[in-house]
CSV table of N, CA and C in Angstrom, one decimal:
chain,number,residue,atom,x,y,z
A,15,MET,N,-4.3,-35.4,1.3
A,15,MET,CA,-4.4,-34.2,2.0
A,15,MET,C,-3.7,-33.1,1.2
A,16,ALA,N,-4.4,-32.0,1.0
A,16,ALA,CA,-3.8,-30.9,0.2
A,16,ALA,C,-3.0,-30.0,1.1
A,17,THR,N,-1.9,-29.4,0.5
A,17,THR,CA,-1.1,-28.5,1.2
A,17,THR,C,-1.0,-27.2,0.4
A,18,ARG,N,-0.7,-26.1,1.1
A,18,ARG,CA,-0.6,-24.8,0.5
A,18,ARG,C,0.9,-24.5,0.6
A,19,SER,N,1.5,-23.9,-0.5
A,19,SER,CA,2.9,-23.6,-0.5
A,19,SER,C,3.1,-22.1,-0.4
A,20,GLY,N,2.1,-21.3,-0.2
A,20,GLY,CA,2.2,-19.9,-0.2
A,20,GLY,C,1.1,-19.2,0.5
A,21,PRO,N,1.1,-17.9,0.6
A,21,PRO,CA,0.0,-17.2,1.3
A,21,PRO,C,-1.3,-17.3,0.6
A,22,ALA,N,-2.4,-17.2,1.3
A,22,ALA,CA,-3.7,-17.2,0.7
A,22,ALA,C,-3.9,-16.0,-0.2
A,23,ALA,N,-4.7,-16.1,-1.2
A,23,ALA,CA,-5.0,-15.0,-2.1
A,23,ALA,C,-5.5,-13.8,-1.4
A,24,GLY,N,-6.3,-14.0,-0.4
A,24,GLY,CA,-6.8,-12.8,0.4
A,24,GLY,C,-5.7,-12.1,1.1
A,25,ASP,N,-4.7,-12.9,1.6
A,25,ASP,CA,-3.5,-12.3,2.3
A,25,ASP,C,-2.7,-11.4,1.3
A,26,LEU,N,-2.6,-11.9,0.1
A,26,LEU,CA,-1.8,-11.2,-0.9
A,26,LEU,C,-2.6,-9.9,-1.3
A,27,SER,N,-3.9,-10.0,-1.5
A,27,SER,CA,-4.7,-8.8,-1.8
A,27,SER,C,-4.5,-7.8,-0.7
A,28,LEU,N,-4.6,-8.2,0.5
A,28,LEU,CA,-4.4,-7.3,1.7
A,28,LEU,C,-3.1,-6.6,1.7
A,29,SER,N,-2.0,-7.4,1.4
A,29,SER,CA,-0.7,-6.8,1.3
A,29,SER,C,-0.6,-5.8,0.2
A,30,GLU,N,-1.2,-6.1,-1.0
A,30,GLU,CA,-1.2,-5.1,-2.1
A,30,GLU,C,-2.0,-3.9,-1.7
A,31,LEU,N,-3.1,-4.0,-1.0
A,31,LEU,CA,-3.9,-2.9,-0.5
A,31,LEU,C,-3.1,-2.0,0.4
A,32,LYS,N,-2.4,-2.7,1.4
A,32,LYS,CA,-1.5,-2.0,2.3
A,32,LYS,C,-0.4,-1.2,1.6
A,33,GLU,N,0.2,-1.9,0.6
A,33,GLU,CA,1.3,-1.2,-0.1
A,33,GLU,C,0.7,0.1,-0.8
A,34,PHE,N,-0.4,-0.1,-1.5
A,34,PHE,CA,-1.0,1.1,-2.1
A,34,PHE,C,-1.3,2.2,-1.1
A,35,ALA,N,-1.9,1.8,0.0
A,35,ALA,CA,-2.2,2.8,1.1
A,35,ALA,C,-1.0,3.6,1.6
A,36,GLY,N,0.2,3.0,1.4
A,36,GLY,CA,1.4,3.6,1.9
A,36,GLY,C,2.0,4.7,0.9
A,37,PHE,N,1.4,4.7,-0.3
A,37,PHE,CA,1.9,5.8,-1.2
A,37,PHE,C,1.2,7.1,-0.9
A,38,PRO,N,1.9,8.2,-1.3
A,38,PRO,CA,1.3,9.5,-1.1
A,38,PRO,C,0.0,9.7,-1.9
A,39,ALA,N,-0.9,10.5,-1.4
A,39,ALA,CA,-2.2,10.7,-2.1
A,39,ALA,C,-2.0,11.0,-3.5
A,40,ALA,N,-1.1,11.9,-3.9
A,40,ALA,CA,-0.9,12.2,-5.4
A,40,ALA,C,-0.5,11.0,-6.2
A,41,THR,N,0.3,10.1,-5.6
A,41,THR,CA,0.7,8.9,-6.2
A,41,THR,C,-0.5,8.0,-6.4
A,42,GLN,N,-1.3,7.8,-5.3
A,42,GLN,CA,-2.5,7.0,-5.4
A,42,GLN,C,-3.4,7.5,-6.5
A,43,ARG,N,-3.6,8.8,-6.6
A,43,ARG,CA,-4.5,9.3,-7.6
A,43,ARG,C,-3.9,9.1,-9.0
A,44,TYR,N,-2.6,9.3,-9.2
A,44,TYR,CA,-2.0,9.0,-10.5
A,44,TYR,C,-2.1,7.6,-10.9
A,45,ILE,N,-1.9,6.7,-10.0
A,45,ILE,CA,-2.0,5.2,-10.3
A,45,ILE,C,-3.4,4.9,-10.7
A,46,ARG,N,-4.4,5.3,-9.9
A,46,ARG,CA,-5.8,5.0,-10.3
A,46,ARG,C,-6.1,5.6,-11.7
A,47,ARG,N,-5.7,6.8,-11.9
A,47,ARG,CA,-6.0,7.5,-13.2
A,47,ARG,C,-5.3,6.7,-14.3
A,48,SER,N,-4.0,6.3,-14.1
A,48,SER,CA,-3.2,5.6,-15.1
A,48,SER,C,-3.8,4.3,-15.4
A,49,LEU,N,-4.4,3.6,-14.4
A,49,LEU,CA,-5.0,2.3,-14.6
A,49,LEU,C,-6.3,2.5,-15.4
A,50,ASP,N,-7.1,3.6,-15.1
A,50,ASP,CA,-8.3,3.8,-15.9
A,50,ASP,C,-7.9,4.1,-17.4
A,51,ILE,N,-6.8,4.8,-17.6
A,51,ILE,CA,-6.4,5.1,-19.0
A,51,ILE,C,-5.8,3.8,-19.6
A,52,GLY,N,-4.8,3.2,-19.0
A,52,GLY,CA,-4.1,2.1,-19.5
A,52,GLY,C,-4.9,0.8,-19.7
A,53,LEU,N,-5.9,0.6,-18.8
A,53,LEU,CA,-6.8,-0.6,-18.9
A,53,LEU,C,-8.1,-0.3,-19.6
A,54,GLU,N,-8.2,1.0,-20.0
A,54,GLU,CA,-9.5,1.5,-20.6
A,54,GLU,C,-10.7,1.1,-19.8
A,55,ARG,N,-10.6,1.4,-18.5
A,55,ARG,CA,-11.7,1.1,-17.6
A,55,ARG,C,-12.9,2.1,-17.6
A,56,ASP,N,-12.5,3.4,-17.7
A,56,ASP,CA,-13.6,4.4,-17.6
A,56,ASP,C,-13.2,5.6,-18.5
A,57,ASP,N,-14.0,6.5,-18.7
A,57,ASP,CA,-13.7,7.8,-19.3
A,57,ASP,C,-12.8,8.6,-18.4
A,58,ALA,N,-11.5,8.5,-18.6
A,58,ALA,CA,-10.6,9.2,-17.7
A,58,ALA,C,-10.8,10.7,-17.6
A,59,ILE,N,-11.1,11.3,-18.8
A,59,ILE,CA,-11.3,12.7,-18.8
A,59,ILE,C,-12.4,13.1,-17.9
A,60,ALA,N,-13.6,12.5,-18.1
A,60,ALA,CA,-14.8,12.8,-17.3
A,60,ALA,C,-14.5,12.5,-15.8
A,61,ARG,N,-13.8,11.5,-15.5
A,61,ARG,CA,-13.6,11.1,-14.1
A,61,ARG,C,-12.5,11.9,-13.4
A,62,TRP,N,-11.4,12.2,-14.1
A,62,TRP,CA,-10.2,12.7,-13.4
A,62,TRP,C,-9.8,14.2,-13.7
A,63,SER,N,-10.3,14.7,-14.8
A,63,SER,CA,-9.9,16.1,-15.1
A,63,SER,C,-10.6,17.1,-14.3
A,64,ARG,N,-9.9,18.0,-13.6
A,64,ARG,CA,-10.5,19.0,-12.8
A,64,ARG,C,-10.4,20.4,-13.5
A,65,ASP,N,-9.6,20.4,-14.6
A,65,ASP,CA,-9.5,21.7,-15.3
A,65,ASP,C,-8.9,21.3,-16.7
A,66,MET,N,-8.7,22.4,-17.6
A,66,MET,CA,-8.2,22.1,-18.9
A,66,MET,C,-6.8,21.6,-19.0
A,67,VAL,N,-6.0,22.0,-18.0
A,67,VAL,CA,-4.6,21.6,-18.0
A,67,VAL,C,-4.6,20.1,-17.7
A,68,GLU,N,-5.4,19.6,-16.7
A,68,GLU,CA,-5.4,18.2,-16.4
A,68,GLU,C,-6.1,17.4,-17.6
A,69,GLU,N,-7.1,18.0,-18.2
A,69,GLU,CA,-7.7,17.3,-19.4
A,69,GLU,C,-6.6,17.1,-20.5
A,70,THR,N,-5.8,18.1,-20.7
A,70,THR,CA,-4.7,18.0,-21.7
A,70,THR,C,-3.7,16.9,-21.3
A,71,ALA,N,-3.4,16.9,-20.0
A,71,ALA,CA,-2.4,15.9,-19.5
A,71,ALA,C,-2.9,14.5,-19.7
A,72,ILE,N,-4.2,14.3,-19.5
A,72,ILE,CA,-4.8,13.0,-19.6
A,72,ILE,C,-4.8,12.6,-21.1
A,73,ARG,N,-5.1,13.5,-22.0
A,73,ARG,CA,-5.1,13.2,-23.4
A,73,ARG,C,-3.7,12.8,-23.9
A,74,VAL,N,-2.7,13.5,-23.4
A,74,VAL,CA,-1.3,13.2,-23.7
A,74,VAL,C,-1.0,11.8,-23.2
A,75,GLN,N,-1.3,11.5,-21.9
A,75,GLN,CA,-1.1,10.2,-21.3
A,75,GLN,C,-1.8,9.1,-22.1
A,76,ALA,N,-3.0,9.3,-22.5
A,76,ALA,CA,-3.7,8.3,-23.3
A,76,ALA,C,-3.0,8.0,-24.6
A,77,ARG,N,-2.5,9.1,-25.2
A,77,ARG,CA,-1.7,8.9,-26.5
A,77,ARG,C,-0.4,8.1,-26.3
A,78,VAL,N,0.3,8.4,-25.2
A,78,VAL,CA,1.5,7.6,-24.8
A,78,VAL,C,1.1,6.2,-24.5
A,79,TYR,N,0.0,6.0,-23.8
A,79,TYR,CA,-0.4,4.7,-23.3
A,79,TYR,C,-0.9,3.8,-24.4
A,80,HIS,N,-1.1,4.3,-25.6
A,80,HIS,CA,-1.5,3.5,-26.8
A,80,HIS,C,-0.4,2.4,-27.1
A,81,ARG,N,0.8,2.8,-26.7
A,81,ARG,CA,2.0,1.8,-26.9
A,81,ARG,C,1.9,0.6,-26.0
A,82,LEU,N,1.0,0.6,-24.9
A,82,LEU,CA,0.9,-0.5,-24.0
A,82,LEU,C,0.5,-1.8,-24.7
A,83,VAL,N,-0.4,-1.6,-25.8
A,83,VAL,CA,-0.8,-2.7,-26.5
A,83,VAL,C,0.4,-3.4,-27.2
A,84,GLU,N,1.2,-2.7,-27.8
A,84,GLU,CA,2.4,-3.2,-28.4
A,84,GLU,C,3.4,-3.8,-27.4
A,85,ILE,N,3.5,-3.2,-26.3
A,85,ILE,CA,4.4,-3.7,-25.2
A,85,ILE,C,3.9,-5.0,-24.7
A,86,ARG,N,2.6,-5.1,-24.4
A,86,ARG,CA,2.0,-6.4,-23.9
A,86,ARG,C,2.2,-7.5,-24.9
A,87,ALA,N,2.1,-7.2,-26.2
A,87,ALA,CA,2.2,-8.2,-27.2
A,87,ALA,C,3.6,-8.7,-27.3
A,88,HIS,N,4.6,-8.0,-26.8
A,88,HIS,CA,6.0,-8.4,-27.0
A,88,HIS,C,6.7,-8.7,-25.7
A,89,ILE,N,6.0,-9.0,-24.6
A,89,ILE,CA,6.6,-9.4,-23.4
A,89,ILE,C,7.4,-10.7,-23.6
A,90,PRO,N,8.7,-10.7,-23.4
A,90,PRO,CA,9.5,-11.9,-23.7
A,90,PRO,C,9.1,-13.1,-22.8
A,91,ASP,N,9.2,-14.3,-23.4
A,91,ASP,CA,8.9,-15.5,-22.7
A,91,ASP,C,10.1,-15.9,-21.8
A,92,ASP,N,11.3,-15.5,-22.2
A,92,ASP,CA,12.5,-15.9,-21.5
A,92,ASP,C,13.4,-14.7,-21.5
A,93,SER,N,14.6,-15.0,-21.0
A,93,SER,CA,15.6,-13.9,-20.9
A,93,SER,C,16.5,-13.7,-22.2
A,94,GLY,N,16.0,-14.3,-23.3
A,94,GLY,CA,16.8,-14.1,-24.5
A,94,GLY,C,16.8,-12.7,-25.0
A,95,LEU,N,17.9,-12.3,-25.5
A,95,LEU,CA,18.1,-10.9,-25.9
A,95,LEU,C,17.4,-10.6,-27.3
A,96,ASP,N,17.1,-11.6,-28.1
A,96,ASP,CA,16.6,-11.4,-29.4
A,96,ASP,C,15.2,-10.7,-29.4
A,97,ALA,N,14.4,-10.8,-28.3
A,97,ALA,CA,13.1,-10.3,-28.3
A,97,ALA,C,13.0,-8.9,-27.6
A,98,LEU,N,14.1,-8.4,-27.1
A,98,LEU,CA,14.1,-7.2,-26.3
A,98,LEU,C,13.8,-5.9,-27.0
A,99,GLU,N,14.2,-5.8,-28.2
A,99,GLU,CA,14.0,-4.5,-28.9
A,99,GLU,C,12.6,-4.0,-29.0
A,100,HIS,N,11.7,-4.9,-29.3
A,100,HIS,CA,10.3,-4.6,-29.5
A,100,HIS,C,9.5,-4.4,-28.2
A,101,PHE,N,10.2,-4.9,-27.1
A,101,PHE,CA,9.6,-4.8,-25.8
A,101,PHE,C,10.2,-3.6,-25.0
A,102,MET,N,11.5,-3.7,-24.8
A,102,MET,CA,12.1,-2.8,-23.9
A,102,MET,C,12.1,-1.3,-24.4
A,103,ALA,N,12.4,-1.1,-25.6
A,103,ALA,CA,12.4,0.3,-26.1
A,103,ALA,C,11.1,1.0,-25.9
A,104,PRO,N,9.9,0.5,-26.3
A,104,PRO,CA,8.7,1.2,-26.0
A,104,PRO,C,8.4,1.2,-24.5
A,105,LEU,N,8.8,0.2,-23.7
A,105,LEU,CA,8.5,0.2,-22.3
A,105,LEU,C,9.3,1.3,-21.6
A,106,ILE,N,10.6,1.4,-22.0
A,106,ILE,CA,11.4,2.5,-21.4
A,106,ILE,C,10.8,3.9,-21.8
A,107,ALA,N,10.3,4.0,-23.0
A,107,ALA,CA,9.7,5.3,-23.4
A,107,ALA,C,8.5,5.6,-22.6
A,108,VAL,N,7.6,4.7,-22.4
A,108,VAL,CA,6.4,4.9,-21.7
A,108,VAL,C,6.7,5.1,-20.2
A,109,SER,N,7.7,4.4,-19.7
A,109,SER,CA,8.1,4.5,-18.3
A,109,SER,C,8.8,5.9,-18.1
A,110,ALA,N,9.5,6.4,-19.1
A,110,ALA,CA,10.1,7.7,-19.0
A,110,ALA,C,9.1,8.8,-18.9
A,111,PHE,N,8.0,8.6,-19.7
A,111,PHE,CA,6.9,9.5,-19.6
A,111,PHE,C,6.3,9.6,-18.2
A,112,ASP,N,6.0,8.4,-17.6
A,112,ASP,CA,5.4,8.3,-16.3
A,112,ASP,C,6.3,8.9,-15.2
A,113,LEU,N,7.6,8.6,-15.3
A,113,LEU,CA,8.5,9.2,-14.3
A,113,LEU,C,8.6,10.7,-14.5
A,114,GLY,N,8.5,11.2,-15.7
A,114,GLY,CA,8.6,12.6,-15.9
A,114,GLY,C,7.4,13.4,-15.4
A,115,GLN,N,6.3,12.7,-15.1
A,115,GLN,CA,5.1,13.3,-14.6
A,115,GLN,C,5.3,13.7,-13.1
A,116,ASP,N,6.3,13.1,-12.5
A,116,ASP,CA,6.7,13.4,-11.1
A,116,ASP,C,5.6,13.0,-10.1
A,117,ARG,N,4.9,11.9,-10.4
A,117,ARG,CA,3.9,11.4,-9.5
A,117,ARG,C,4.3,10.0,-9.0
A,118,LEU,N,5.3,9.4,-9.5
A,118,LEU,CA,5.8,8.1,-9.1
A,118,LEU,C,7.1,8.3,-8.4
A,119,PRO,N,7.1,8.4,-7.0
A,119,PRO,CA,8.3,8.8,-6.3
A,119,PRO,C,9.5,7.8,-6.3
A,120,GLY,N,9.2,6.6,-6.7
A,120,GLY,CA,10.3,5.6,-6.6
A,120,GLY,C,9.9,4.3,-7.3
A,121,PHE,N,10.7,3.3,-7.1
A,121,PHE,CA,10.5,2.0,-7.8
A,121,PHE,C,9.3,1.3,-7.3
A,122,ALA,N,9.0,1.4,-6.0
A,122,ALA,CA,7.8,0.7,-5.5
A,122,ALA,C,6.5,1.1,-6.2
A,123,ALA,N,6.3,2.4,-6.3
A,123,ALA,CA,5.1,2.9,-7.0
A,123,ALA,C,5.1,2.6,-8.5
A,124,TYR,N,6.3,2.7,-9.1
A,124,TYR,CA,6.4,2.3,-10.5
A,124,TYR,C,6.0,0.8,-10.7
A,125,ARG,N,6.7,0.0,-9.9
A,125,ARG,CA,6.4,-1.5,-10.0
A,125,ARG,C,4.9,-1.8,-9.8
A,126,PHE,N,4.3,-1.2,-8.8
A,126,PHE,CA,2.9,-1.4,-8.5
A,126,PHE,C,2.1,-1.1,-9.7
A,127,LEU,N,2.3,0.1,-10.3
A,127,LEU,CA,1.5,0.5,-11.5
A,127,LEU,C,1.8,-0.4,-12.7
A,128,TYR,N,3.0,-0.7,-13.0
A,128,TYR,CA,3.3,-1.5,-14.2
A,128,TYR,C,3.0,-3.0,-14.1
A,129,GLU,N,3.0,-3.5,-12.9
A,129,GLU,CA,2.6,-4.9,-12.8
A,129,GLU,C,1.1,-5.0,-13.1
A,130,ARG,N,0.3,-4.0,-12.9
A,130,ARG,CA,-1.1,-4.0,-13.2
A,130,ARG,C,-1.3,-3.6,-14.7
A,131,LEU,N,-0.5,-2.7,-15.2
A,131,LEU,CA,-0.7,-2.3,-16.6
A,131,LEU,C,-0.3,-3.5,-17.6
A,132,LEU,N,0.8,-4.2,-17.2
A,132,LEU,CA,1.3,-5.2,-18.1
A,132,LEU,C,1.1,-6.6,-17.7
A,133,GLY,N,0.9,-6.9,-16.4
A,133,GLY,CA,0.8,-8.2,-15.9
A,133,GLY,C,2.1,-8.8,-15.3
A,134,ALA,N,1.9,-9.9,-14.6
A,134,ALA,CA,3.0,-10.5,-13.9
A,134,ALA,C,4.2,-10.9,-14.7
A,135,HIS,N,4.0,-11.3,-16.0
A,135,HIS,CA,5.1,-11.7,-16.9
A,135,HIS,C,6.0,-10.6,-17.2
A,136,ALA,N,5.7,-9.4,-16.9
A,136,ALA,CA,6.6,-8.3,-17.2
A,136,ALA,C,7.5,-8.0,-16.0
A,137,ARG,N,7.2,-8.6,-14.8
A,137,ARG,CA,8.0,-8.3,-13.6
A,137,ARG,C,9.5,-8.4,-13.8
A,138,PRO,N,10.0,-9.4,-14.4
A,138,PRO,CA,11.5,-9.5,-14.5
A,138,PRO,C,12.1,-8.3,-15.2
A,139,TRP,N,11.3,-7.7,-16.1
A,139,TRP,CA,11.9,-6.6,-16.9
A,139,TRP,C,11.7,-5.2,-16.3
A,140,LEU,N,10.9,-5.1,-15.3
A,140,LEU,CA,10.6,-3.8,-14.7
A,140,LEU,C,11.8,-3.1,-14.1
A,141,PRO,N,12.7,-3.8,-13.3
A,141,PRO,CA,13.8,-3.1,-12.7
A,141,PRO,C,14.7,-2.5,-13.8
A,142,GLY,N,15.0,-3.2,-14.9
A,142,GLY,CA,15.8,-2.7,-16.0
A,142,GLY,C,15.2,-1.5,-16.7
A,143,ALA,N,13.9,-1.6,-17.0
A,143,ALA,CA,13.1,-0.5,-17.6
A,143,ALA,C,13.1,0.7,-16.7
A,144,PHE,N,12.9,0.5,-15.4
A,144,PHE,CA,12.8,1.6,-14.5
A,144,PHE,C,14.2,2.3,-14.4
A,145,CYS,N,15.3,1.6,-14.3
A,145,CYS,CA,16.6,2.2,-14.2
A,145,CYS,C,17.0,2.9,-15.5
A,146,ALA,N,16.6,2.3,-16.6
A,146,ALA,CA,16.9,3.0,-17.9
A,146,ALA,C,16.1,4.3,-18.0
A,147,ALA,N,14.8,4.3,-17.7
A,147,ALA,CA,14.0,5.5,-17.8
A,147,ALA,C,14.4,6.5,-16.7
A,148,ALA,N,14.7,6.1,-15.5
A,148,ALA,CA,15.1,7.0,-14.5
A,148,ALA,C,16.5,7.7,-14.7
A,149,SER,N,17.3,7.1,-15.6
A,149,SER,CA,18.6,7.7,-15.9
A,149,SER,C,18.6,8.6,-17.1
A,150,LEU,N,17.5,8.8,-17.8
A,150,LEU,CA,17.4,9.6,-19.0
A,150,LEU,C,17.5,11.1,-18.7
A,151,PRO,N,18.1,11.9,-19.6
A,151,PRO,CA,18.3,13.3,-19.3
A,151,PRO,C,17.1,14.2,-19.2
A,152,HIS,N,15.9,13.7,-19.5
A,152,HIS,CA,14.7,14.5,-19.4
A,152,HIS,C,14.4,14.8,-18.0
A,153,LEU,N,14.9,14.1,-17.0
A,153,LEU,CA,14.7,14.3,-15.6
A,153,LEU,C,15.9,15.1,-15.0
A,154,HIS,N,15.5,15.9,-14.1
A,154,HIS,CA,16.6,16.7,-13.4
A,154,HIS,C,17.5,15.7,-12.7
A,155,PRO,N,18.8,16.1,-12.7
A,155,PRO,CA,19.8,15.2,-12.0
A,155,PRO,C,19.4,14.8,-10.6
A,156,ASP,N,18.9,15.7,-9.8
A,156,ASP,CA,18.5,15.4,-8.4
A,156,ASP,C,17.3,14.3,-8.4
A,157,LYS,N,16.4,14.5,-9.4
A,157,LYS,CA,15.3,13.5,-9.5
A,157,LYS,C,15.8,12.1,-9.9
A,158,ARG,N,16.7,12.1,-10.9
A,158,ARG,CA,17.3,10.9,-11.3
A,158,ARG,C,18.0,10.2,-10.1
A,159,LYS,N,18.7,10.9,-9.3
A,159,LYS,CA,19.4,10.3,-8.2
A,159,LYS,C,18.4,9.7,-7.2
A,160,ILE,N,17.3,10.4,-6.9
A,160,ILE,CA,16.3,9.9,-6.0
A,160,ILE,C,15.6,8.7,-6.5
A,161,LEU,N,15.3,8.7,-7.8
A,161,LEU,CA,14.6,7.5,-8.4
A,161,LEU,C,15.6,6.3,-8.4
A,162,LEU,N,16.8,6.5,-8.8
A,162,LEU,CA,17.7,5.4,-8.9
A,162,LEU,C,18.1,4.8,-7.5
A,163,GLN,N,18.1,5.7,-6.5
A,163,GLN,CA,18.4,5.2,-5.2
A,163,GLN,C,17.2,4.5,-4.5
A,164,SER,N,16.0,4.6,-5.2
A,164,SER,CA,14.8,4.0,-4.6
A,164,SER,C,14.7,2.5,-4.9
A,165,ILE,N,15.4,2.0,-5.8
A,165,ILE,CA,15.3,0.6,-6.1
A,165,ILE,C,16.4,-0.1,-5.3
A,166,SER,N,15.9,-1.1,-4.5
A,166,SER,CA,16.8,-1.9,-3.6
A,166,SER,C,17.6,-2.8,-4.4
A,167,GLU,N,18.7,-3.2,-3.8
A,167,GLU,CA,19.6,-4.2,-4.4
A,167,GLU,C,18.9,-5.5,-4.7
A,168,ALA,N,18.0,-5.8,-3.7
A,168,ALA,CA,17.3,-7.1,-3.8
A,168,ALA,C,16.3,-7.0,-5.1
A,169,ALA,N,15.7,-5.9,-5.3
A,169,ALA,CA,14.8,-5.8,-6.5
A,169,ALA,C,15.6,-5.8,-7.8
A,170,ALA,N,16.7,-5.2,-7.7
A,170,ALA,CA,17.6,-5.1,-9.0
A,170,ALA,C,18.2,-6.4,-9.3
A,171,THR,N,18.5,-7.2,-8.3
A,171,THR,CA,19.3,-8.4,-8.6
A,171,THR,C,18.5,-9.7,-8.2
A,172,ALA,N,17.2,-9.6,-8.2
A,172,ALA,CA,16.3,-10.8,-7.8
A,172,ALA,C,16.6,-12.0,-8.7
A,173,PRO,N,16.8,-13.1,-8.2
A,173,PRO,CA,17.1,-14.3,-9.0
A,173,PRO,C,15.8,-14.9,-9.6
A,174,GLY,N,14.6,-14.4,-9.2
A,174,GLY,CA,13.4,-14.9,-9.8
A,174,GLY,C,12.2,-14.0,-9.4
A,175,TRP,N,11.1,-14.2,-10.0
A,175,TRP,CA,10.0,-13.3,-9.8
A,175,TRP,C,8.7,-14.1,-9.7
A,176,SER,N,7.7,-13.7,-9.0
A,176,SER,CA,6.5,-14.4,-8.9
A,176,SER,C,5.7,-14.3,-10.2
A,177,ALA,N,5.0,-15.3,-10.5
A,177,ALA,CA,4.2,-15.3,-11.7
A,177,ALA,C,2.7,-15.0,-11.4
A,178,ARG,N,2.5,-14.8,-10.1
A,178,ARG,CA,1.1,-14.5,-9.6
A,178,ARG,C,0.7,-13.1,-10.1
A,179,GLU,N,-0.5,-13.1,-10.8
A,179,GLU,CA,-1.0,-11.8,-11.2
A,179,GLU,C,-1.4,-10.9,-10.0
A,180,PRO,N,-1.3,-9.6,-10.2
A,180,PRO,CA,-1.8,-8.8,-9.1
A,180,PRO,C,-3.3,-9.0,-8.9
A,181,SER,N,-3.8,-8.8,-7.7
A,181,SER,CA,-5.3,-9.0,-7.5
A,181,SER,C,-6.0,-7.8,-7.1
A,182,PHE,N,-5.2,-6.8,-6.6
A,182,PHE,CA,-5.8,-5.5,-6.2
A,182,PHE,C,-5.6,-4.4,-7.3
A,183,PHE,N,-6.6,-3.9,-7.9
A,183,PHE,CA,-6.5,-2.9,-8.9
A,183,PHE,C,-7.3,-1.7,-8.3
A,184,PRO,N,-6.6,-0.7,-7.8
A,184,PRO,CA,-7.3,0.4,-7.2
A,184,PRO,C,-8.2,1.2,-8.2
A,185,GLU,N,-9.3,1.7,-7.8
A,185,GLU,CA,-10.2,2.4,-8.6
A,185,GLU,C,-10.7,3.7,-7.9
A,186,TRP,N,-11.4,4.5,-8.7
A,186,TRP,CA,-12.0,5.7,-8.2
A,186,TRP,C,-13.0,5.3,-7.1
A,187,VAL,N,-13.1,6.0,-6.1
A,187,VAL,CA,-14.1,5.8,-5.0
A,187,VAL,C,-14.8,7.1,-4.8
A,188,ASP,N,-16.1,7.1,-5.0
A,188,ASP,CA,-16.9,8.4,-4.8
A,188,ASP,C,-17.0,8.7,-3.3
A,189,LYS,N,-16.9,9.9,-3.0
A,189,LYS,CA,-17.1,10.4,-1.7
A,189,LYS,C,-18.6,10.3,-1.3
A,190,ILE,N,-18.8,9.9,-0.1
A,190,ILE,CA,-20.2,9.9,0.3
A,190,ILE,C,-20.4,11.0,1.4
A,191,ASP,N,-21.3,11.8,1.1
A,191,ASP,CA,-21.6,12.9,2.1
A,191,ASP,C,-22.5,12.3,3.2
A,192,GLU,N,-21.9,12.3,4.4
A,192,GLU,CA,-22.6,11.8,5.5
A,192,GLU,C,-23.4,12.9,6.2
A,193,PRO,N,-24.6,12.7,6.5
A,193,PRO,CA,-25.4,13.7,7.1
A,193,PRO,C,-24.8,14.0,8.5
A,194,LYS,N,-24.8,15.2,8.9
A,194,LYS,CA,-24.2,15.6,10.2
A,194,LYS,C,-25.3,15.3,11.2
A,195,PRO,N,-24.9,14.7,12.4
A,195,PRO,CA,-25.9,14.3,13.4
A,195,PRO,C,-26.5,15.6,14.0
A,196,ALA,N,-27.8,15.5,14.3
A,196,ALA,CA,-28.4,16.6,15.0
A,196,ALA,C,-28.0,16.7,16.4
A,197,ASN,N,-27.7,17.9,16.9
A,197,ASN,CA,-27.2,18.1,18.3
A,197,ASN,C,-28.3,18.4,19.1
């Protein structure tokens, strides 16, 4: 007789979907756009830019996100400090960029995005990278305070992390014009 030791995959996908739905609309848009750029899913400029300023912002983000390849290749297998330099330094730099865009209001949105950009094996390193990036001087002191207060003690001091890969990857959804009913 088989037994299950955790929630069903569908239940986890639903909880991920609910978590994403709880983010502000601007955060949801930024996460979807970032996933398109970071996972090279679509032409982000064609899909997301509404004007020249946004097109430039997407080009800059794509240039910063080129470092994700290096970061993914250097995710440490254990908590040894010898592998940190090639992983944490670029992760903090990319994280600082994202936090500086003012679209990720706290650790939950940051973790949601980066679990998908990097995979489940990066989870143990995300609280440290977030705290480091959130404390850098490029952010206004009030923003630093808000970001650093957004990470719970439980998230910062977790004794272990799930190795389950995220299953919900939000994407662009085209609006459908519904015909108005005749009166």
